[in-house]
């Protein structure tokens, strides 16, 4: 079991990494002081580091390894495809069997009325495609002035210029600027911003913010509204039930395309194939990535409903857009096998009816812990809000410090949780067993206790 594929000393790898590798979203000064963790193997919900330590992957990689690590069927499918046709493009009147099969499969799995897909290499590229496609759509419709796109503060849509601009992360906007014609409205984050409103009343206020923005800018200038069904990177922010129905209504009333970024929510994460099903969203476009291949190979795309797709495919002329790796054969083979596994093992149904409710009940009980102001979970994605004095929703000073301490304890205890400010995030592989779920919950409990202990010692928390 403890087979380690790494034959290099950990310190050699860390030194070479520090010398030559620029990491995503990293402060290299502190990274190179602390050294990177070297992960060498994955199987199911577990990872192993270069020193042989087993760690439970509570984040499914980066919210993507829905079927768990190390499935041989995917490796075999990719191997076969690479021997058959390792690469060819889908430009210039060509196609190939795996891209056709995947497009057809996605049309079958997507909500009614979604029959077409544009492939990309990632979620960020999917959102770049969204930006260009919605503007191309309105130009084709004879309304080129409809070009503004509204996103949300603290939304995440990727890290390319369009992705970062559509997203609402101010730190990202400050580095390298923004694409033009993008605006942001407030997020439906009741725990932090709901004040004394009920969640339902707050949901309506946040949806109304879209209508106010539309009236300010003019519906005749707005192409689309983009949002994640549930904000992931922003902190697993599950919107109040009133939010999405009102957003649907506003987009339709003002003739604005609705884009549901399904990059995290898609492929079972919230207990249905689509976050849009879970939250009752009626989108026109759905960017996808992550769970599409369970992260085994890079692939993303944009699912397009017929009202947009019919226009793009007749009367729009050539859409000057595409990527060398759009519909890469090996990535399509990985995605196809991943979807086959999700279907044949009934993994999405299991999240909805069995392991999802099982985990949610145990997760909710963590809300009793003195450090936890709220415990929320939908499907198999959840958050714990750490606060100094419940039931007040007031935050710790120096936001993010306590989350970082908690995350370090979690790692030490053998569980990967992510800290977003002072929210602890979990998004495990959807294949997690009940025993593993029990283990995960026990590790979170221990981590919360260890964190409270550290905070008492450091004076952040009164005894
Ligand atoms: C991760 C993510 C993206 C970006 O995907 P990449 O593959 O990292 O480019 C876009 N949207 C959402 C909602 C995401 O979580």
mmCIF file of N, CA and C in Angstrom, residues 61 85 140 166 195-196 285 333 384 402 459:
data_model
loop_
_atom_site.group_PDB
_atom_site.id
_atom_site.type_symbol
_atom_site.label_atom_id
_atom_site.label_comp_id
_atom_site.label_asym_id
_atom_site.label_seq_id
_atom_site.Cartn_x
_atom_site.Cartn_y
_atom_site.Cartn_z
ATOM 1 N N UNK A 61 -8.440 17.632 -4.624
ATOM 2 C CA UNK A 61 -7.494 18.436 -5.420
ATOM 3 C C UNK A 61 -7.882 19.892 -5.282
ATOM 4 N N UNK A 85 -4.900 8.272 -31.638
ATOM 5 C CA UNK A 85 -4.754 9.638 -32.171
ATOM 6 C C UNK A 85 -4.403 10.514 -30.977
ATOM 7 N N UNK A 140 -24.531 39.775 -33.398
ATOM 8 C CA UNK A 140 -25.263 39.032 -34.433
ATOM 9 C C UNK A 140 -26.753 39.360 -34.378
ATOM 10 N N UNK A 166 -14.176 39.164 -14.822
ATOM 11 C CA UNK A 166 -15.550 38.744 -14.535
ATOM 12 C C UNK A 166 -15.685 38.412 -13.049
ATOM 13 N N UNK A 195 -26.562 41.268 8.112
ATOM 14 C CA UNK A 195 -26.970 42.107 9.242
ATOM 15 C C UNK A 195 -28.187 41.508 9.943
ATOM 16 N N UNK A 196 -29.231 42.308 10.197
ATOM 17 C CA UNK A 196 -30.337 41.718 10.960
ATOM 18 C C UNK A 196 -31.487 41.240 10.069
ATOM 19 N N UNK A 285 -26.021 30.018 -20.696
ATOM 20 C CA UNK A 285 -24.693 29.433 -20.909
ATOM 21 C C UNK A 285 -24.195 28.846 -19.596
ATOM 22 N N UNK A 333 -11.108 11.790 -24.058
ATOM 23 C CA UNK A 333 -11.198 10.378 -23.646
ATOM 24 C C UNK A 333 -11.260 10.280 -22.123
ATOM 25 N N UNK A 384 -17.203 26.077 7.285
ATOM 26 C CA UNK A 384 -17.378 26.413 8.701
ATOM 27 C C UNK A 384 -16.909 27.847 8.879
ATOM 28 N N UNK A 402 -6.642 33.458 11.611
ATOM 29 C CA UNK A 402 -7.138 32.280 12.334
ATOM 30 C C UNK A 402 -7.415 31.137 11.356
ATOM 31 N N UNK A 459 -3.945 34.124 23.258
ATOM 32 C CA UNK A 459 -4.781 35.222 23.743
ATOM 33 C C UNK A 459 -5.826 35.707 22.757
#
